[in-house]
Tab-separated table of C-alpha atoms and ligand atoms in Angstrom:
chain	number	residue	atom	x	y	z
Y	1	UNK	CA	93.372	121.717	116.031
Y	2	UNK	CA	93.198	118.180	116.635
Y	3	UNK	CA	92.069	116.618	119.763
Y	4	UNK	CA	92.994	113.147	120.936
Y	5	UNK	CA	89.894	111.395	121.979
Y	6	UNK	CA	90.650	109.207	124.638
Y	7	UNK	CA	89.150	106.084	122.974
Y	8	UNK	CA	91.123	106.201	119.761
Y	9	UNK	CA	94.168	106.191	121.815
Y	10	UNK	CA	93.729	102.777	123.165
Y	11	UNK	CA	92.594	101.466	119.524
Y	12	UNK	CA	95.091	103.292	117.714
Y	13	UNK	CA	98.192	102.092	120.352
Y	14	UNK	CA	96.918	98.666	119.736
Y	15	UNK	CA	97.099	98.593	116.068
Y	16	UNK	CA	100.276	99.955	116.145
Y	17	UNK	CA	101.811	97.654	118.478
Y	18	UNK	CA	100.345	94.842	115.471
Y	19	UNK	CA	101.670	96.464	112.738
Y	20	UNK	CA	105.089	97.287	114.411
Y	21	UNK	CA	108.250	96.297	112.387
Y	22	UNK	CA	106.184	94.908	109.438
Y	23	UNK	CA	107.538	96.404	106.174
Y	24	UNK	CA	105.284	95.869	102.799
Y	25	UNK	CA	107.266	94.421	99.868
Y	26	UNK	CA	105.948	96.682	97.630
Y	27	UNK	CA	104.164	95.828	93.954
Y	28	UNK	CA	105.007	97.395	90.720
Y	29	UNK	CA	102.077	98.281	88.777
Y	30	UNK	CA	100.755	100.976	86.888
Y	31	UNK	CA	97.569	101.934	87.860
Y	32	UNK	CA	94.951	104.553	85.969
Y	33	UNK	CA	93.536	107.349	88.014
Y	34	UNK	CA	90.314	107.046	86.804
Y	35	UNK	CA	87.165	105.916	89.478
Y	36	UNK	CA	87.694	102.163	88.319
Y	37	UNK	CA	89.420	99.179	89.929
Y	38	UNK	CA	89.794	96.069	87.697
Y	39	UNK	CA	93.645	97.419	87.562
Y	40	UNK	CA	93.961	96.693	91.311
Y	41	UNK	CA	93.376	93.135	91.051
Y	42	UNK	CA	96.328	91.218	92.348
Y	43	UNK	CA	97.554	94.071	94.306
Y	44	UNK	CA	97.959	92.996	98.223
Y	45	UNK	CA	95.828	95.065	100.961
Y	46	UNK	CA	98.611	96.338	103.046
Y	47	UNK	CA	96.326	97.507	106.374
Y	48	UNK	CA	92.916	96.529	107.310
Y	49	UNK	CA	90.956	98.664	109.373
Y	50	UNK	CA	88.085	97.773	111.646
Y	51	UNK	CA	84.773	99.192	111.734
Y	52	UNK	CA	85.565	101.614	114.162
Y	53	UNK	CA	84.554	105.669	112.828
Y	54	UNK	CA	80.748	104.394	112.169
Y	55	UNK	CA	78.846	107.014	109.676
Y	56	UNK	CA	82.385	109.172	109.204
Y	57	UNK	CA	85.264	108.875	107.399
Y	58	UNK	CA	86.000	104.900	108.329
Y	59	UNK	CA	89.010	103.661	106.460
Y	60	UNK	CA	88.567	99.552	105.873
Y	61	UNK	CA	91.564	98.356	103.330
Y	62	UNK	CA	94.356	100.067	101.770
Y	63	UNK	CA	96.006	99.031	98.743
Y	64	UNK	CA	99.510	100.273	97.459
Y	65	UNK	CA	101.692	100.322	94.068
Y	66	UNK	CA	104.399	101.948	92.728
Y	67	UNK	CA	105.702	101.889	88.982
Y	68	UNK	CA	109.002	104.403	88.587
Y	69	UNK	CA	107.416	107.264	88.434
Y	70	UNK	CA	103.897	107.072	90.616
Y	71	UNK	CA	103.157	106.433	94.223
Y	72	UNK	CA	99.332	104.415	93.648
Y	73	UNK	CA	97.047	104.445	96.926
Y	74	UNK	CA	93.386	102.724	96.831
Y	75	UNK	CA	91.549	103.380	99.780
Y	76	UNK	CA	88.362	101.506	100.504
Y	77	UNK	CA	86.151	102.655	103.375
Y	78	UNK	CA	83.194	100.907	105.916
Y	79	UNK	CA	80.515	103.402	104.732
Y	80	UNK	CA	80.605	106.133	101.815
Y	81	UNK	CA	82.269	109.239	103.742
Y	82	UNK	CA	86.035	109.250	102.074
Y	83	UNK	CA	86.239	113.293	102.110
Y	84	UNK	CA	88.595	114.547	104.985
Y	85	UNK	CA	91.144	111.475	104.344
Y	86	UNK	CA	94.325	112.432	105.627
Y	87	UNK	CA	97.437	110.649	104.021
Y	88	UNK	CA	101.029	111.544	106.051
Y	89	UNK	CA	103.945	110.466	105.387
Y	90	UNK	CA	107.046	109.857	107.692
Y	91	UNK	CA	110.066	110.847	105.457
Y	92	UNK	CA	112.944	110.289	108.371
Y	93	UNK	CA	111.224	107.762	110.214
Y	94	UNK	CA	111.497	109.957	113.112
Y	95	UNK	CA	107.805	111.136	115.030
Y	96	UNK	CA	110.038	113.631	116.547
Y	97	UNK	CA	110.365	115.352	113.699
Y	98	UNK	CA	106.730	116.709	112.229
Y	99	UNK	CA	103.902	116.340	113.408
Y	100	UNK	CA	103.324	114.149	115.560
Y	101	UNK	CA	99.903	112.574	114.828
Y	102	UNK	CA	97.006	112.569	117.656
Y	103	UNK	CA	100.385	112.203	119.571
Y	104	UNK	CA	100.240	109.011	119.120
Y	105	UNK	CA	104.044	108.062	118.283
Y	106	UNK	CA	102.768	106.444	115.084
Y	107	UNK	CA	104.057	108.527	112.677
Y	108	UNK	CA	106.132	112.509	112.450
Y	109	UNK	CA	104.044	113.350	109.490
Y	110	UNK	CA	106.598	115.610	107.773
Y	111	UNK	CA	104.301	115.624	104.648
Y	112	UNK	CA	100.838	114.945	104.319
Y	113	UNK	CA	98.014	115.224	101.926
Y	114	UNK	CA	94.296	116.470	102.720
Y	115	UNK	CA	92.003	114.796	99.960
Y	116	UNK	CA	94.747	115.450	97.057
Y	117	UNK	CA	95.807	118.549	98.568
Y	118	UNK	CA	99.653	118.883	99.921
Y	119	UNK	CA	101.337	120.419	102.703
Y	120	UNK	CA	104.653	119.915	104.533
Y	121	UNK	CA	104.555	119.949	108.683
Y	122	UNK	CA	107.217	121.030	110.726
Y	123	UNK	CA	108.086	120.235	114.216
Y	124	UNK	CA	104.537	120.176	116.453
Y	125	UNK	CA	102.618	122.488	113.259
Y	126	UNK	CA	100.733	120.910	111.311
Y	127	UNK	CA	101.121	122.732	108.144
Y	128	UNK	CA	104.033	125.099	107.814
Y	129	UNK	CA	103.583	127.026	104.983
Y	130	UNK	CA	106.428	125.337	102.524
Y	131	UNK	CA	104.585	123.326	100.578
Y	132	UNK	CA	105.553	121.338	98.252
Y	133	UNK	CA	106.751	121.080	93.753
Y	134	UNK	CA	106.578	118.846	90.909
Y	135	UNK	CA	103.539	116.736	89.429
Y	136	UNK	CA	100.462	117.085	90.099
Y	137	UNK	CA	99.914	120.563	89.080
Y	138	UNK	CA	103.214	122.039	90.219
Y	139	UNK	CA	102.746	121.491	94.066
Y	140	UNK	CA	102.897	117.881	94.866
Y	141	UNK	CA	99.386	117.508	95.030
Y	142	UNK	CA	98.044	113.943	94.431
Y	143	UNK	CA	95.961	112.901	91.150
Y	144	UNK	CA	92.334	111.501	93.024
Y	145	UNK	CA	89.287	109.927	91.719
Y	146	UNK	CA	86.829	110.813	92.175
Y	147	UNK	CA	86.430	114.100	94.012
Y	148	UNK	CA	83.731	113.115	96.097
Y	149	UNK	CA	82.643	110.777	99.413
Y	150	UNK	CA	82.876	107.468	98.185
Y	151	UNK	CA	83.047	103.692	99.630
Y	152	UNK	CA	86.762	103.572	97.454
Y	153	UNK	CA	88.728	105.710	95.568
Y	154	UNK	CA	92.524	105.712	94.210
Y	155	UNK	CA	95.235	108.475	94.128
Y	156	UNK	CA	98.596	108.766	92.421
Y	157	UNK	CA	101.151	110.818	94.005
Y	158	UNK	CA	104.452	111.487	91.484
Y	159	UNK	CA	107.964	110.003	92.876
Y	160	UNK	CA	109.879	112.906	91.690
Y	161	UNK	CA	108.224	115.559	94.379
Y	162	UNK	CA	110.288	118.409	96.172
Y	163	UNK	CA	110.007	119.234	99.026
Y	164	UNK	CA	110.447	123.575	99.034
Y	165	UNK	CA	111.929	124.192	102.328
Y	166	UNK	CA	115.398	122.823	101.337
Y	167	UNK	CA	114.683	121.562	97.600
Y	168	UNK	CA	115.167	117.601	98.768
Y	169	UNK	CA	113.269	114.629	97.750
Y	170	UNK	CA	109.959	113.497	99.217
Y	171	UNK	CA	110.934	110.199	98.620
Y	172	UNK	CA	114.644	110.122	99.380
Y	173	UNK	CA	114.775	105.854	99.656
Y	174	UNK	CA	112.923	103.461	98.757
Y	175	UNK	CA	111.133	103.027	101.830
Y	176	UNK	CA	107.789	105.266	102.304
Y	177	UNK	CA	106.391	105.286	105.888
Y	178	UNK	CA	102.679	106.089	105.569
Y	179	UNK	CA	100.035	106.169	107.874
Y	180	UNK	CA	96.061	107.407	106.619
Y	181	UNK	CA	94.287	109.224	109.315
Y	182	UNK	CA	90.673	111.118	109.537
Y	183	UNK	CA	90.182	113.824	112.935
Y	184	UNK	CA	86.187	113.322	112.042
Y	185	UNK	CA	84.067	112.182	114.940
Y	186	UNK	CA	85.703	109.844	117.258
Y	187	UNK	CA	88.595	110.050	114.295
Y	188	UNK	CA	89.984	106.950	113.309
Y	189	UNK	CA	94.171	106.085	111.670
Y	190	UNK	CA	95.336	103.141	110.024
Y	191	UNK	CA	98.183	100.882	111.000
Y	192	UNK	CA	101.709	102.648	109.933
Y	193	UNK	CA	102.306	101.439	106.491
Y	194	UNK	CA	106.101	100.706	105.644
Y	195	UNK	CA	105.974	100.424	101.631
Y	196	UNK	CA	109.247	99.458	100.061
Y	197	UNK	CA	108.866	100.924	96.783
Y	198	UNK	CA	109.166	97.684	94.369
Y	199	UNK	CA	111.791	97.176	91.020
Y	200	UNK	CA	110.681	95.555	87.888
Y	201	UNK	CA	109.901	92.125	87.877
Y	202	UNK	CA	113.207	90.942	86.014
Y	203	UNK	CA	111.549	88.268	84.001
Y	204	UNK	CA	111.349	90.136	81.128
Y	205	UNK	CA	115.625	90.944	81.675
Y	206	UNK	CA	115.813	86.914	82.627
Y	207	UNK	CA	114.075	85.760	78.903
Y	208	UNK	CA	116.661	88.044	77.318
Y	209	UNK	CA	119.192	85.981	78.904
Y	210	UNK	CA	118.000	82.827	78.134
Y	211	UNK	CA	117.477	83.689	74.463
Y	212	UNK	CA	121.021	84.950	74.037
Y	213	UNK	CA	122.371	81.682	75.450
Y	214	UNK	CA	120.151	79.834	73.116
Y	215	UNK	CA	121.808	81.876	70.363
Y	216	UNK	CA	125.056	80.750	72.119
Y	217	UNK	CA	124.039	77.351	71.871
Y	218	UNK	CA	122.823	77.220	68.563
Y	219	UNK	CA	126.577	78.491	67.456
E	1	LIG	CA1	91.946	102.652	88.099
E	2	LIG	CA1	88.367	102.121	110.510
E	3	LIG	CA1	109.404	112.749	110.727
């Protein structure tokens, strides 16, 4: 069960009336699962989150990046408790439909991820027993590093996920609604992340075209 404490509420509202409306271009990368973070250098913190879960599970900045086949999440945190991270995401854009989280209005969490592990929510439960196929191991369950409480920490969740109740996609668009939440002590949630899921840079498509009119020219 999860309780709403009265503080968050105020908090949380508040963020969410600042991150209203704003969608995140999104950044195509490919990151390595692998405990080290040179390869998020560049990559734009899409929500900051106060100091406000002291000696708990207290998200700070969240990083995201997508190549074609991998969802990339870096998490930093205020202190080093990361274990009991929450990650939901808001396929219809609809907090009608899921769960609804705290009750907030923020997000209908129709899929969601303890730590790396996956579940699907239905209307007001919180995990209803579908689940979830594809990579990671078969169920949708993300690829973290590490395993442990830790000031930062990156997951890859795979594009191609099913969801089991009716075989569609987890990721039906290219825009992922996302919101990070924790129901430790006083509990603390992110701003709702709108990630549109980025293309390939076309530079590389752009220098092909210049070199073939060069060849033109040269006739
Ligand atoms: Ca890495
Ligand atoms: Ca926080
Ligand atoms: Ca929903």
């Amino acid at each position: 069960m999860h309780k709403v404490p009265k503080i968050m509420v105020g908090a949380s509202l508040a963020l969410a009336l600042a991150a209203s409306g704003t969608a995140q271009a999104g950044t195509f990368a490919t990151i390595t699962i692998d405990d080290a973070y040179t390869d998020w250098a560049g990559i734009p913190v899409v929500d900051s989150d106060a100091l406000d879960n002291p000696g708990f599970v207290d998200f700070a900045d969240t990083q995201i990046a997508n190549d074609a086949n991998f969802l990339y999440i870096r998490n930093t945190y205020w202190g080093p408790k990361s274990l009991g991270t929450f990650m939901g995401i808001d396929i219809d854009n609809d907090f009608d439909t899921g769960f609804n989280i705290f009750g907030l209005n923020l997000i209908g969490q129709d899929a969601g991820w303890q730590n790396d592990f996956p579940f699907t929510s239905g209307d007001n439960i919180f995990n209803d027993g579908f689940g979830m196929s594809g990579d990671f191991f078969g169920s949708g369950a993300g690829l973290l590093a590490p395993f442990a409480d830790t000031t930062t920490r990156e997951m890859a969740i795979s594009l191609d996920v099913l969801l089991n109740e009716d075989n569609s996609a987890l990721f039906p668009d290219n825009t992922i609604r996302i919101l990070f939440w924790t129901d430790q002590a006083a509990g603390d949630v992110t701003g709702v992340i709108n990630y549109t899921l980025a293309v390939p840079e076309p530079a590389s498509l752009a220098l092909i075209g210049l070199g073939g009119l060069a060849m033109l020219r040269r006739r």
